[in-house]
PDB file of C-alpha atoms in Angstrom:
ATOM      1  CA  MET A  27     -42.293  -8.652   6.586  1.00  0.00           C
ATOM      2  CA  VAL A  28     -39.826  -5.802   7.106  1.00  0.00           C
ATOM      3  CA  ASN A  29     -40.387  -2.648   5.033  1.00  0.00           C
ATOM      4  CA  TRP A  30     -36.836  -2.123   3.786  1.00  0.00           C
ATOM      5  CA  SER A  31     -37.674   1.123   1.977  1.00  0.00           C
ATOM      6  CA  VAL A  32     -38.100   2.680   5.430  1.00  0.00           C
ATOM      7  CA  TYR A  33     -34.495   1.815   6.364  1.00  0.00           C
ATOM      8  CA  THR A  34     -33.203   3.044   3.017  1.00  0.00           C
ATOM      9  CA  ARG A  35     -34.982   6.379   3.457  1.00  0.00           C
ATOM     10  CA  ARG A  36     -33.635   6.679   7.017  1.00  0.00           C
ATOM     11  CA  LEU A  37     -30.092   6.142   5.801  1.00  0.00           C
ATOM     12  CA  ILE A  38     -30.391   8.707   3.012  1.00  0.00           C
ATOM     13  CA  THR A  39     -32.099  11.171   5.372  1.00  0.00           C
ATOM     14  CA  LEU A  40     -29.329  10.826   7.959  1.00  0.00           C
ATOM     15  CA  MET A  41     -26.594  11.542   5.429  1.00  0.00           C
ATOM     16  CA  SER A  42     -28.527  14.352   3.723  1.00  0.00           C
ATOM     17  CA  LEU A  43     -29.262  16.143   6.997  1.00  0.00           C
ATOM     18  CA  LEU A  44     -25.595  16.073   7.904  1.00  0.00           C
ATOM     19  CA  LEU A  45     -24.734  17.602   4.566  1.00  0.00           C
ATOM     20  CA  ALA A  46     -27.519  20.175   4.631  1.00  0.00           C
ATOM     21  CA  ALA A  47     -26.297  21.379   8.035  1.00  0.00           C
ATOM     22  CA  GLY A  48     -23.336  22.913   6.205  1.00  0.00           C
ATOM     23  CA  VAL A  49     -20.592  20.894   4.650  1.00  0.00           C
ATOM     24  CA  ASN A  50     -17.897  21.584   7.179  1.00  0.00           C
ATOM     25  CA  GLU A  51     -15.371  18.781   6.782  1.00  0.00           C
ATOM     26  CA  THR A  52     -14.412  18.561  10.457  1.00  0.00           C
ATOM     27  CA  ALA A  53     -17.985  18.710  11.726  1.00  0.00           C
ATOM     28  CA  LEU A  54     -19.134  16.257   9.090  1.00  0.00           C
ATOM     29  CA  ALA A  55     -16.413  13.775   9.972  1.00  0.00           C
ATOM     30  CA  SER A  56     -17.454  13.999  13.618  1.00  0.00           C
ATOM     31  CA  SER A  57     -21.134  13.556  12.749  1.00  0.00           C
ATOM     32  CA  LEU A  58     -20.424  10.566  10.543  1.00  0.00           C
ATOM     33  CA  SER A  59     -18.874   8.752  13.482  1.00  0.00           C
ATOM     34  CA  LEU A  60     -22.482   8.058  14.486  1.00  0.00           C
ATOM     35  CA  SER A  61     -23.350   4.397  14.370  1.00  0.00           C
ATOM     36  CA  LEU A  62     -25.463   2.983  11.557  1.00  0.00           C
ATOM     37  CA  ASP A  63     -27.144   0.580  13.942  1.00  0.00           C
ATOM     38  CA  ALA A  64     -30.224   2.791  14.383  1.00  0.00           C
ATOM     39  CA  VAL A  65     -30.634   2.969  10.606  1.00  0.00           C
ATOM     40  CA  LEU A  66     -29.690  -0.585   9.592  1.00  0.00           C
ATOM     41  CA  PRO A  67     -30.781  -2.816  12.490  1.00  0.00           C
ATOM     42  CA  ALA A  68     -29.730  -6.370  13.204  1.00  0.00           C
ATOM     43  CA  GLU A  69     -32.604  -7.918  11.228  1.00  0.00           C
ATOM     44  CA  VAL A  70     -31.200  -6.236   8.095  1.00  0.00           C
ATOM     45  CA  VAL A  71     -27.490  -6.877   8.568  1.00  0.00           C
ATOM     46  CA  LYS A  72     -27.227 -10.263  10.265  1.00  0.00           C
ATOM     47  CA  PRO A  73     -28.982 -12.347   7.558  1.00  0.00           C
ATOM     48  CA  MET A  74     -26.761 -10.775   4.879  1.00  0.00           C
ATOM     49  CA  VAL A  75     -23.618 -11.488   6.905  1.00  0.00           C
ATOM     50  CA  LYS A  76     -24.686 -15.067   7.619  1.00  0.00           C
ATOM     51  CA  ALA A  77     -25.611 -15.921   4.032  1.00  0.00           C
ATOM     52  CA  THR A  78     -22.564 -14.276   2.456  1.00  0.00           C
ATOM     53  CA  GLY A  79     -20.136 -15.727   4.989  1.00  0.00           C
ATOM     54  CA  TYR A  80     -21.384 -19.257   4.447  1.00  0.00           C
ATOM     55  CA  LEU A  81     -21.614 -18.851   0.666  1.00  0.00           C
ATOM     56  CA  SER A  82     -17.938 -17.839   0.520  1.00  0.00           C
ATOM     57  CA  ASN A  83     -16.728 -20.490   2.986  1.00  0.00           C
ATOM     58  CA  HIS A  84     -13.563 -22.320   1.867  1.00  0.00           C
ATOM     59  CA  ARG A  85     -14.641 -25.788   0.635  1.00  0.00           C
ATOM     60  CA  PRO A  86     -11.655 -27.893  -0.490  1.00  0.00           C
ATOM     61  CA  TYR A  87     -13.683 -30.741  -2.052  1.00  0.00           C
ATOM     62  CA  HIS A  88     -11.017 -33.163  -0.812  1.00  0.00           C
ATOM     63  CA  GLY A  89     -11.188 -36.127   1.540  1.00  0.00           C
ATOM     64  CA  ALA A  90      -9.084 -37.044   4.565  1.00  0.00           C
ATOM     65  CA  ALA A  91      -6.367 -38.921   2.659  1.00  0.00           C
ATOM     66  CA  PRO A  92      -3.064 -37.014   2.533  1.00  0.00           C
ATOM     67  CA  MET A  93      -1.502 -35.586  -0.606  1.00  0.00           C
ATOM     68  CA  SER A  94       2.144 -36.373  -1.193  1.00  0.00           C
ATOM     69  CA  GLY A  95       4.622 -33.553  -0.783  1.00  0.00           C
ATOM     70  CA  ALA A  96       5.097 -33.350  -4.547  1.00  0.00           C
ATOM     71  CA  SER A  97       1.363 -33.251  -5.368  1.00  0.00           C
ATOM     72  CA  LEU A  98      -0.378 -30.144  -6.685  1.00  0.00           C
ATOM     73  CA  ASP A  99      -4.062 -29.844  -7.579  1.00  0.00           C
ATOM     74  CA  LEU A 100      -5.631 -27.026  -9.617  1.00  0.00           C
ATOM     75  CA  GLY A 101      -9.413 -26.820  -9.903  1.00  0.00           C
ATOM     76  CA  LEU A 102     -12.526 -24.748 -10.466  1.00  0.00           C
ATOM     77  CA  GLU A 103     -15.417 -24.974  -7.995  1.00  0.00           C
ATOM     78  CA  ALA A 104     -19.082 -24.418  -8.816  1.00  0.00           C
ATOM     79  CA  THR A 105     -21.438 -24.586  -5.824  1.00  0.00           C
ATOM     80  CA  LEU A 106     -25.149 -23.917  -5.336  1.00  0.00           C
ATOM     81  CA  VAL A 107     -26.070 -22.915  -1.764  1.00  0.00           C
ATOM     82  CA  HIS A 108     -29.668 -22.900  -0.532  1.00  0.00           C
ATOM     83  CA  ALA A 109     -30.650 -19.387   0.589  1.00  0.00           C
ATOM     84  CA  PRO A 110     -31.810 -19.111   4.232  1.00  0.00           C
ATOM     85  CA  ASP A 111     -35.380 -17.956   4.858  1.00  0.00           C
ATOM     86  CA  ASP A 112     -34.386 -14.483   6.103  1.00  0.00           C
ATOM     87  CA  PHE A 113     -32.053 -13.710   3.177  1.00  0.00           C
ATOM     88  CA  SER A 114     -34.671 -12.598   0.635  1.00  0.00           C
ATOM     89  CA  THR A 115     -36.017  -9.804   2.839  1.00  0.00           C
ATOM     90  CA  SER A 116     -32.695  -8.487   4.126  1.00  0.00           C
ATOM     91  CA  SER A 117     -31.055  -8.450   0.676  1.00  0.00           C
ATOM     92  CA  SER A 118     -33.376  -5.741  -0.638  1.00  0.00           C
ATOM     93  CA  ALA A 119     -31.824  -3.268   1.802  1.00  0.00           C
ATOM     94  CA  THR A 120     -28.478  -3.592   0.011  1.00  0.00           C
ATOM     95  CA  GLY A 121     -29.903  -3.186  -3.469  1.00  0.00           C
ATOM     96  CA  LEU A 122     -30.002  -6.826  -4.544  1.00  0.00           C
ATOM     97  CA  GLY A 123     -33.693  -6.587  -5.390  1.00  0.00           C
ATOM     98  CA  SER A 124     -35.098  -9.766  -6.939  1.00  0.00           C
ATOM     99  CA  VAL A 125     -31.788 -11.604  -6.516  1.00  0.00           C
ATOM    100  CA  GLY A 126     -32.690 -12.115  -2.879  1.00  0.00           C
ATOM    101  CA  SER A 127     -35.823 -14.037  -3.875  1.00  0.00           C
ATOM    102  CA  LEU A 128     -33.818 -16.785  -5.592  1.00  0.00           C
ATOM    103  CA  PRO A 129     -34.107 -20.162  -3.803  1.00  0.00           C
ATOM    104  CA  SER A 130     -30.354 -20.818  -4.122  1.00  0.00           C
ATOM    105  CA  MET A 131     -27.180 -18.775  -4.534  1.00  0.00           C
ATOM    106  CA  PRO A 132     -24.381 -19.791  -6.939  1.00  0.00           C
ATOM    107  CA  ILE A 133     -20.673 -19.333  -6.288  1.00  0.00           C
ATOM    108  CA  ALA A 134     -17.560 -20.143  -8.320  1.00  0.00           C
ATOM    109  CA  LYS A 135     -13.948 -20.127  -7.105  1.00  0.00           C
ATOM    110  CA  VAL A 136     -10.481 -21.134  -8.260  1.00  0.00           C
ATOM    111  CA  HIS A 137      -8.696 -23.713  -6.072  1.00  0.00           C
ATOM    112  CA  ILE A 138      -5.048 -24.649  -5.515  1.00  0.00           C
ATOM    113  CA  HIS A 139      -4.070 -27.506  -3.170  1.00  0.00           C
ATOM    114  CA  LYS A 140      -0.541 -28.567  -2.282  1.00  0.00           C
ATOM    115  CA  GLY A 141       0.848 -31.407  -0.206  1.00  0.00           C
ATOM    116  CA  LEU A 142       3.222 -30.236   2.521  1.00  0.00           C
ATOM    117  CA  SER A 143       4.205 -33.473   4.255  1.00  0.00           C
ATOM    118  CA  PRO A 144       2.917 -37.043   4.649  1.00  0.00           C
ATOM    119  CA  THR A 145       0.500 -35.775   7.307  1.00  0.00           C
ATOM    120  CA  SER A 146      -0.537 -32.279   6.165  1.00  0.00           C
ATOM    121  CA  ASP A 147      -1.537 -30.234   3.145  1.00  0.00           C
ATOM    122  CA  ILE A 148      -2.726 -26.707   2.378  1.00  0.00           C
ATOM    123  CA  GLY A 149      -5.324 -25.275   0.036  1.00  0.00           C
ATOM    124  CA  ILE A 150      -6.360 -21.816  -1.112  1.00  0.00           C
ATOM    125  CA  SER A 151      -9.431 -20.632  -3.008  1.00  0.00           C
ATOM    126  CA  GLY A 152     -10.652 -17.308  -4.279  1.00  0.00           C
ATOM    127  CA  LEU A 153     -12.435 -15.079  -6.738  1.00  0.00           C
ATOM    128  CA  TYR A 154     -11.857 -11.405  -7.646  1.00  0.00           C
ATOM    129  CA  TYR A 155     -14.094  -9.099  -9.674  1.00  0.00           C
ATOM    130  CA  LYS A 156     -14.119  -5.280  -9.835  1.00  0.00           C
ATOM    131  CA  GLY A 157     -12.862  -4.690  -6.319  1.00  0.00           C
ATOM    132  CA  SER A 158     -15.016  -7.393  -4.735  1.00  0.00           C
ATOM    133  CA  TYR A 159     -13.341 -10.612  -3.667  1.00  0.00           C
ATOM    134  CA  ILE A 160     -13.510 -13.931  -1.860  1.00  0.00           C
ATOM    135  CA  ALA A 161     -10.301 -15.410  -0.432  1.00  0.00           C
ATOM    136  CA  GLY A 162      -9.915 -18.588   1.604  1.00  0.00           C
ATOM    137  CA  VAL A 163      -7.201 -20.818   2.995  1.00  0.00           C
ATOM    138  CA  GLY A 164      -7.341 -24.216   4.685  1.00  0.00           C
ATOM    139  CA  MET A 165      -4.957 -26.631   6.407  1.00  0.00           C
ATOM    140  CA  LYS A 166      -5.551 -30.363   6.818  1.00  0.00           C
ATOM    141  CA  PHE A 167      -3.817 -32.537   9.405  1.00  0.00           C
ATOM    142  CA  ILE A 168      -3.962 -36.350   9.469  1.00  0.00           C
ATOM    143  CA  LEU A 169      -5.178 -37.643  12.833  1.00  0.00           C
ATOM    144  CA  HIS A 170      -5.173 -41.384  12.167  1.00  0.00           C
ATOM    145  CA  GLN A 171      -4.167 -43.381   9.097  1.00  0.00           C
ATOM    146  CA  PRO A 172      -4.382 -47.147   9.695  1.00  0.00           C
ATOM    147  CA  GLU A 173      -3.340 -49.726   7.149  1.00  0.00           C
ATOM    148  CA  GLU A 174      -6.942 -50.871   6.995  1.00  0.00           C
ATOM    149  CA  GLY A 175     -10.030 -48.765   7.573  1.00  0.00           C
ATOM    150  CA  PRO A 176     -10.727 -45.074   7.047  1.00  0.00           C
ATOM    151  CA  THR A 177      -8.257 -42.216   7.402  1.00  0.00           C
ATOM    152  CA  TRP A 178      -9.267 -39.478   9.858  1.00  0.00           C
ATOM    153  CA  ALA A 179      -8.249 -35.832   9.543  1.00  0.00           C
ATOM    154  CA  LEU A 180      -8.813 -32.383  11.029  1.00  0.00           C
ATOM    155  CA  ARG A 181      -9.262 -29.399   8.717  1.00  0.00           C
ATOM    156  CA  LEU A 182      -9.109 -25.719   9.722  1.00  0.00           C
ATOM    157  CA  SER A 183     -10.007 -22.929   7.331  1.00  0.00           C
ATOM    158  CA  TYR A 184     -10.451 -19.164   7.139  1.00  0.00           C
ATOM    159  CA  SER A 185     -12.111 -17.063   4.461  1.00  0.00           C
ATOM    160  CA  THR A 186     -12.794 -13.355   3.993  1.00  0.00           C
ATOM    161  CA  THR A 187     -15.196 -11.580   1.666  1.00  0.00           C
ATOM    162  CA  LYS A 188     -15.757  -8.029   0.448  1.00  0.00           C
ATOM    163  CA  VAL A 189     -18.761  -7.207  -1.751  1.00  0.00           C
ATOM    164  CA  ASP A 190     -18.915  -3.637  -3.109  1.00  0.00           C
ATOM    165  CA  PHE A 191     -22.399  -3.401  -4.596  1.00  0.00           C
ATOM    166  CA  ALA A 192     -21.695  -0.070  -6.324  1.00  0.00           C
ATOM    167  CA  LYS A 193     -18.998  -1.742  -8.460  1.00  0.00           C
ATOM    168  CA  LEU A 194     -21.222  -4.690  -9.366  1.00  0.00           C
ATOM    169  CA  SER A 195     -23.539  -2.661 -11.637  1.00  0.00           C
ATOM    170  CA  ILE A 196     -25.902  -1.980  -8.707  1.00  0.00           C
ATOM    171  CA  PRO A 197     -26.309   1.826  -8.712  1.00  0.00           C
ATOM    172  CA  SER A 198     -25.437   3.870  -5.644  1.00  0.00           C
ATOM    173  CA  THR A 199     -27.995   6.181  -4.017  1.00  0.00           C
ATOM    174  CA  PRO A 200     -27.655   9.960  -4.530  1.00  0.00           C
ATOM    175  CA  LEU A 201     -27.158  12.135  -1.447  1.00  0.00           C
ATOM    176  CA  LEU A 202     -29.204  15.338  -1.508  1.00  0.00           C
ATOM    177  CA  ALA A 203     -28.743  18.608   0.386  1.00  0.00           C
ATOM    178  CA  ALA A 204     -31.497  21.202  -0.159  1.00  0.00           C
ATOM    179  CA  GLY A 205     -32.601  19.198  -3.191  1.00  0.00           C
ATOM    180  CA  VAL A 206     -29.149  19.235  -4.794  1.00  0.00           C
ATOM    181  CA  SER A 207     -27.070  16.104  -5.307  1.00  0.00           C
ATOM    182  CA  VAL A 208     -23.816  16.469  -3.372  1.00  0.00           C
ATOM    183  CA  GLY A 209     -22.564  12.900  -3.532  1.00  0.00           C
ATOM    184  CA  SER A 210     -23.557   9.250  -3.490  1.00  0.00           C
ATOM    185  CA  LEU A 211     -24.041   6.495  -0.943  1.00  0.00           C
ATOM    186  CA  SER A 212     -22.984   2.901  -1.588  1.00  0.00           C
ATOM    187  CA  ILE A 213     -23.051  -0.292   0.460  1.00  0.00           C
ATOM    188  CA  ILE A 214     -20.090  -2.618   1.130  1.00  0.00           C
ATOM    189  CA  LEU A 215     -20.545  -5.982   2.841  1.00  0.00           C
ATOM    190  CA  LYS A 216     -17.582  -7.612   4.617  1.00  0.00           C
ATOM    191  CA  THR A 217     -17.491 -11.061   6.233  1.00  0.00           C
ATOM    192  CA  ARG A 218     -14.997 -13.427   7.880  1.00  0.00           C
ATOM    193  CA  THR A 219     -15.583 -17.177   8.259  1.00  0.00           C
ATOM    194  CA  ILE A 220     -13.685 -19.618  10.461  1.00  0.00           C
ATOM    195  CA  ALA A 221     -14.483 -23.313  10.049  1.00  0.00           C
ATOM    196  CA  THR A 222     -13.250 -26.486  11.682  1.00  0.00           C
ATOM    197  CA  GLN A 223     -14.069 -29.962  10.344  1.00  0.00           C
ATOM    198  CA  VAL A 224     -13.413 -33.585  11.211  1.00  0.00           C
ATOM    199  CA  LEU A 225     -13.559 -35.901   8.209  1.00  0.00           C
ATOM    200  CA  ALA A 226     -12.986 -39.519   7.314  1.00  0.00           C
ATOM    201  CA  SER A 227     -12.364 -41.200   3.974  1.00  0.00           C
ATOM    202  CA  LYS A 228     -11.139 -44.394   2.378  1.00  0.00           C
ATOM    203  CA  LYS A 229      -8.874 -43.959  -0.631  1.00  0.00           C
ATOM    204  CA  LEU A 230      -9.292 -46.659  -3.256  1.00  0.00           C
ATOM    205  CA  TYR A 231      -7.539 -47.016  -6.614  1.00  0.00           C
ATOM    206  CA  PHE A 232      -8.749 -43.731  -8.113  1.00  0.00           C
ATOM    207  CA  VAL A 233     -11.847 -42.995  -6.010  1.00  0.00           C
ATOM    208  CA  GLU A 234     -12.018 -41.500  -2.503  1.00  0.00           C
ATOM    209  CA  PRO A 235     -15.449 -41.343  -0.848  1.00  0.00           C
ATOM    210  CA  TYR A 236     -15.513 -39.164   2.276  1.00  0.00           C
ATOM    211  CA  ILE A 237     -17.800 -37.851   5.009  1.00  0.00           C
ATOM    212  CA  GLY A 238     -17.379 -35.165   7.629  1.00  0.00           C
ATOM    213  CA  ALA A 239     -18.929 -32.664  10.026  1.00  0.00           C
ATOM    214  CA  GLY A 240     -17.920 -29.225  11.153  1.00  0.00           C
ATOM    215  CA  LEU A 241     -18.664 -25.884  12.776  1.00  0.00           C
ATOM    216  CA  GLU A 242     -18.727 -22.514  11.003  1.00  0.00           C
ATOM    217  CA  TRP A 243     -18.321 -19.182  12.799  1.00  0.00           C
ATOM    218  CA  ILE A 244     -19.197 -16.168  10.656  1.00  0.00           C
ATOM    219  CA  THR A 245     -18.685 -12.484  11.523  1.00  0.00           C
ATOM    220  CA  GLY A 246     -19.174  -9.357   9.466  1.00  0.00           C
ATOM    221  CA  GLN A 247     -20.721  -5.932   9.033  1.00  0.00           C
ATOM    222  CA  ILE A 248     -22.081  -3.497   6.461  1.00  0.00           C
ATOM    223  CA  ASP A 249     -20.267  -0.257   5.620  1.00  0.00           C
ATOM    224  CA  ALA A 250     -22.175   2.705   4.158  1.00  0.00           C
ATOM    225  CA  VAL A 251     -19.701   4.729   2.096  1.00  0.00           C
ATOM    226  CA  ALA A 252     -20.536   8.361   1.319  1.00  0.00           C
ATOM    227  CA  ARG A 253     -18.599   9.871  -1.586  1.00  0.00           C
ATOM    228  CA  LEU A 254     -18.981  13.660  -1.502  1.00  0.00           C
ATOM    229  CA  ASN A 255     -18.581  15.741  -4.641  1.00  0.00           C
ATOM    230  CA  ILE A 256     -18.117  19.029  -2.824  1.00  0.00           C
ATOM    231  CA  VAL A 257     -15.059  18.159  -0.731  1.00  0.00           C
ATOM    232  CA  SER A 258     -13.860  15.199  -2.838  1.00  0.00           C
ATOM    233  CA  THR A 259     -13.807  13.089   0.303  1.00  0.00           C
ATOM    234  CA  VAL A 260     -15.067   9.638   1.270  1.00  0.00           C
ATOM    235  CA  TYR A 261     -16.657   8.951   4.655  1.00  0.00           C
ATOM    236  CA  THR A 262     -17.608   5.531   5.995  1.00  0.00           C
ATOM    237  CA  LEU A 263     -20.176   4.519   8.580  1.00  0.00           C
ATOM    238  CA  SER A 264     -20.123   0.945   9.880  1.00  0.00           C
ATOM    239  CA  THR A 265     -22.702  -1.193  11.603  1.00  0.00           C
ATOM    240  CA  LYS A 266     -21.878  -3.422  14.520  1.00  0.00           C
ATOM    241  CA  SER A 267     -20.067  -6.646  13.732  1.00  0.00           C
ATOM    242  CA  TYR A 268     -22.598  -9.472  13.858  1.00  0.00           C
ATOM    243  CA  SER A 269     -21.832 -13.159  14.255  1.00  0.00           C
ATOM    244  CA  SER A 270     -23.529 -16.434  13.385  1.00  0.00           C
ATOM    245  CA  TYR A 271     -22.805 -20.099  14.082  1.00  0.00           C
ATOM    246  CA  SER A 272     -23.878 -23.210  12.222  1.00  0.00           C
ATOM    247  CA  LEU A 273     -23.194 -26.946  12.149  1.00  0.00           C
ATOM    248  CA  SER A 274     -22.760 -28.864   8.904  1.00  0.00           C
ATOM    249  CA  ALA A 275     -22.559 -32.496   7.856  1.00  0.00           C
ATOM    250  CA  PHE A 276     -21.208 -33.272   4.396  1.00  0.00           C
ATOM    251  CA  SER A 277     -20.261 -36.139   2.136  1.00  0.00           C
ATOM    252  CA  GLY A 278     -18.623 -36.422  -1.244  1.00  0.00           C
ATOM    253  CA  VAL A 279     -16.495 -38.420  -3.605  1.00  0.00           C
ATOM    254  CA  LEU A 280     -13.208 -37.479  -5.256  1.00  0.00           C
ATOM    255  CA  PHE A 281     -12.148 -39.065  -8.562  1.00  0.00           C
ATOM    256  CA  LYS A 282      -8.447 -38.814  -9.454  1.00  0.00           C
ATOM    257  CA  PRO A 283      -7.324 -41.255 -12.185  1.00  0.00           C
ATOM    258  CA  GLY A 284      -3.575 -41.004 -11.706  1.00  0.00           C
ATOM    259  CA  TYR A 285      -2.684 -41.836 -15.280  1.00  0.00           C
ATOM    260  CA  ALA A 286      -4.935 -39.102 -16.756  1.00  0.00           C
ATOM    261  CA  GLY A 287      -4.164 -36.203 -14.415  1.00  0.00           C
ATOM    262  CA  LEU A 288      -7.855 -35.309 -14.281  1.00  0.00           C
ATOM    263  CA  MET A 289      -9.753 -34.548 -11.069  1.00  0.00           C
ATOM    264  CA  LEU A 290     -13.473 -34.477 -10.340  1.00  0.00           C
ATOM    265  CA  ALA A 291     -15.166 -34.033  -6.963  1.00  0.00           C
ATOM    266  CA  LEU A 292     -18.871 -34.053  -6.071  1.00  0.00           C
ATOM    267  CA  GLU A 293     -20.049 -32.912  -2.641  1.00  0.00           C
ATOM    268  CA  GLY A 294     -23.260 -32.160  -0.752  1.00  0.00           C
ATOM    269  CA  SER A 295     -24.031 -30.811   2.706  1.00  0.00           C
ATOM    270  CA  TYR A 296     -26.746 -30.397   5.323  1.00  0.00           C
ATOM    271  CA  ASN A 297     -26.580 -27.187   7.405  1.00  0.00           C
ATOM    272  CA  THR A 298     -28.454 -26.373  10.611  1.00  0.00           C
ATOM    273  CA  GLU A 299     -29.175 -22.814   9.359  1.00  0.00           C
ATOM    274  CA  GLY A 300     -30.774 -24.105   6.166  1.00  0.00           C
ATOM    275  CA  MET A 301     -27.784 -23.273   3.942  1.00  0.00           C
ATOM    276  CA  HIS A 302     -27.393 -26.721   2.372  1.00  0.00           C
ATOM    277  CA  TYR A 303     -25.276 -26.982  -0.736  1.00  0.00           C
ATOM    278  CA  LEU A 304     -24.441 -29.142  -3.741  1.00  0.00           C
ATOM    279  CA  GLY A 305     -21.268 -28.585  -5.684  1.00  0.00           C
ATOM    280  CA  ILE A 306     -18.648 -29.829  -8.077  1.00  0.00           C
ATOM    281  CA  LEU A 307     -14.931 -29.254  -8.506  1.00  0.00           C
ATOM    282  CA  ILE A 308     -13.197 -29.987 -11.811  1.00  0.00           C
ATOM    283  CA  GLY A 309      -9.474 -29.729 -12.362  1.00  0.00           C
ATOM    284  CA  PHE A 310      -6.108 -31.377 -12.776  1.00  0.00           C
ATOM    285  CA  GLY A 311      -3.761 -33.167 -10.385  1.00  0.00           C
ATOM    286  CA  PHE A 312      -0.005 -33.089 -10.813  1.00  0.00           C
TER     287      PHE A 312
END
């Protein structure tokens, strides 16, 4: 078990020593170019990047069948993602506390999907709250659509995430110089996720069951942001950018009764990194 209070104290000590040396803006800026990697090592940062990047991954909750060019779907996603084993320990370093001990992590996003042509469509998803955000986009291309049998498609997606813990009611840490508070230190987590999937489905009257498999590539880092009261300046230290890969297999079913305009999708997944999920998307199709 990693003692995260040690890393927190190291981070505060590093910043405080720089300030106590004399708050010279030029010298401080040069000192703050030091890497955070000695203070927040890989076993702290990488699990947070991996879990957050996969949690925010763009999940369309659609099968392989194409949307017509005039089609437009609006929906709200609610997904529960199983937390990986190393998430609970690493999360305490960013101030999440007991949240990291939860067995699963919830996420909600707004979705918009639009048909582009008989063989392609596009979807976007996102969530914004107090300066933190999740944004994703995906493109689907039909590979094979026989008159009988399943339709096959390729889907490519990209998502980006920024989590500013100081703006999510998680207090920042005071910076002290000679026992006097001269600013505060907050943590920002940033991730990028690229995913590619191959999926197959068979569209029936108003039901479309589908299956698929894909690869996720997640990158990201933690920024430590020092806001100084004395010089009214903000300095940022960044860790290395860490990456993680995982394979997923998923299946689901999409209900779209054409006469009602309603849409309901249920989906579940198995992930090689232990980040399995179950989710639902509810909305309207036009």
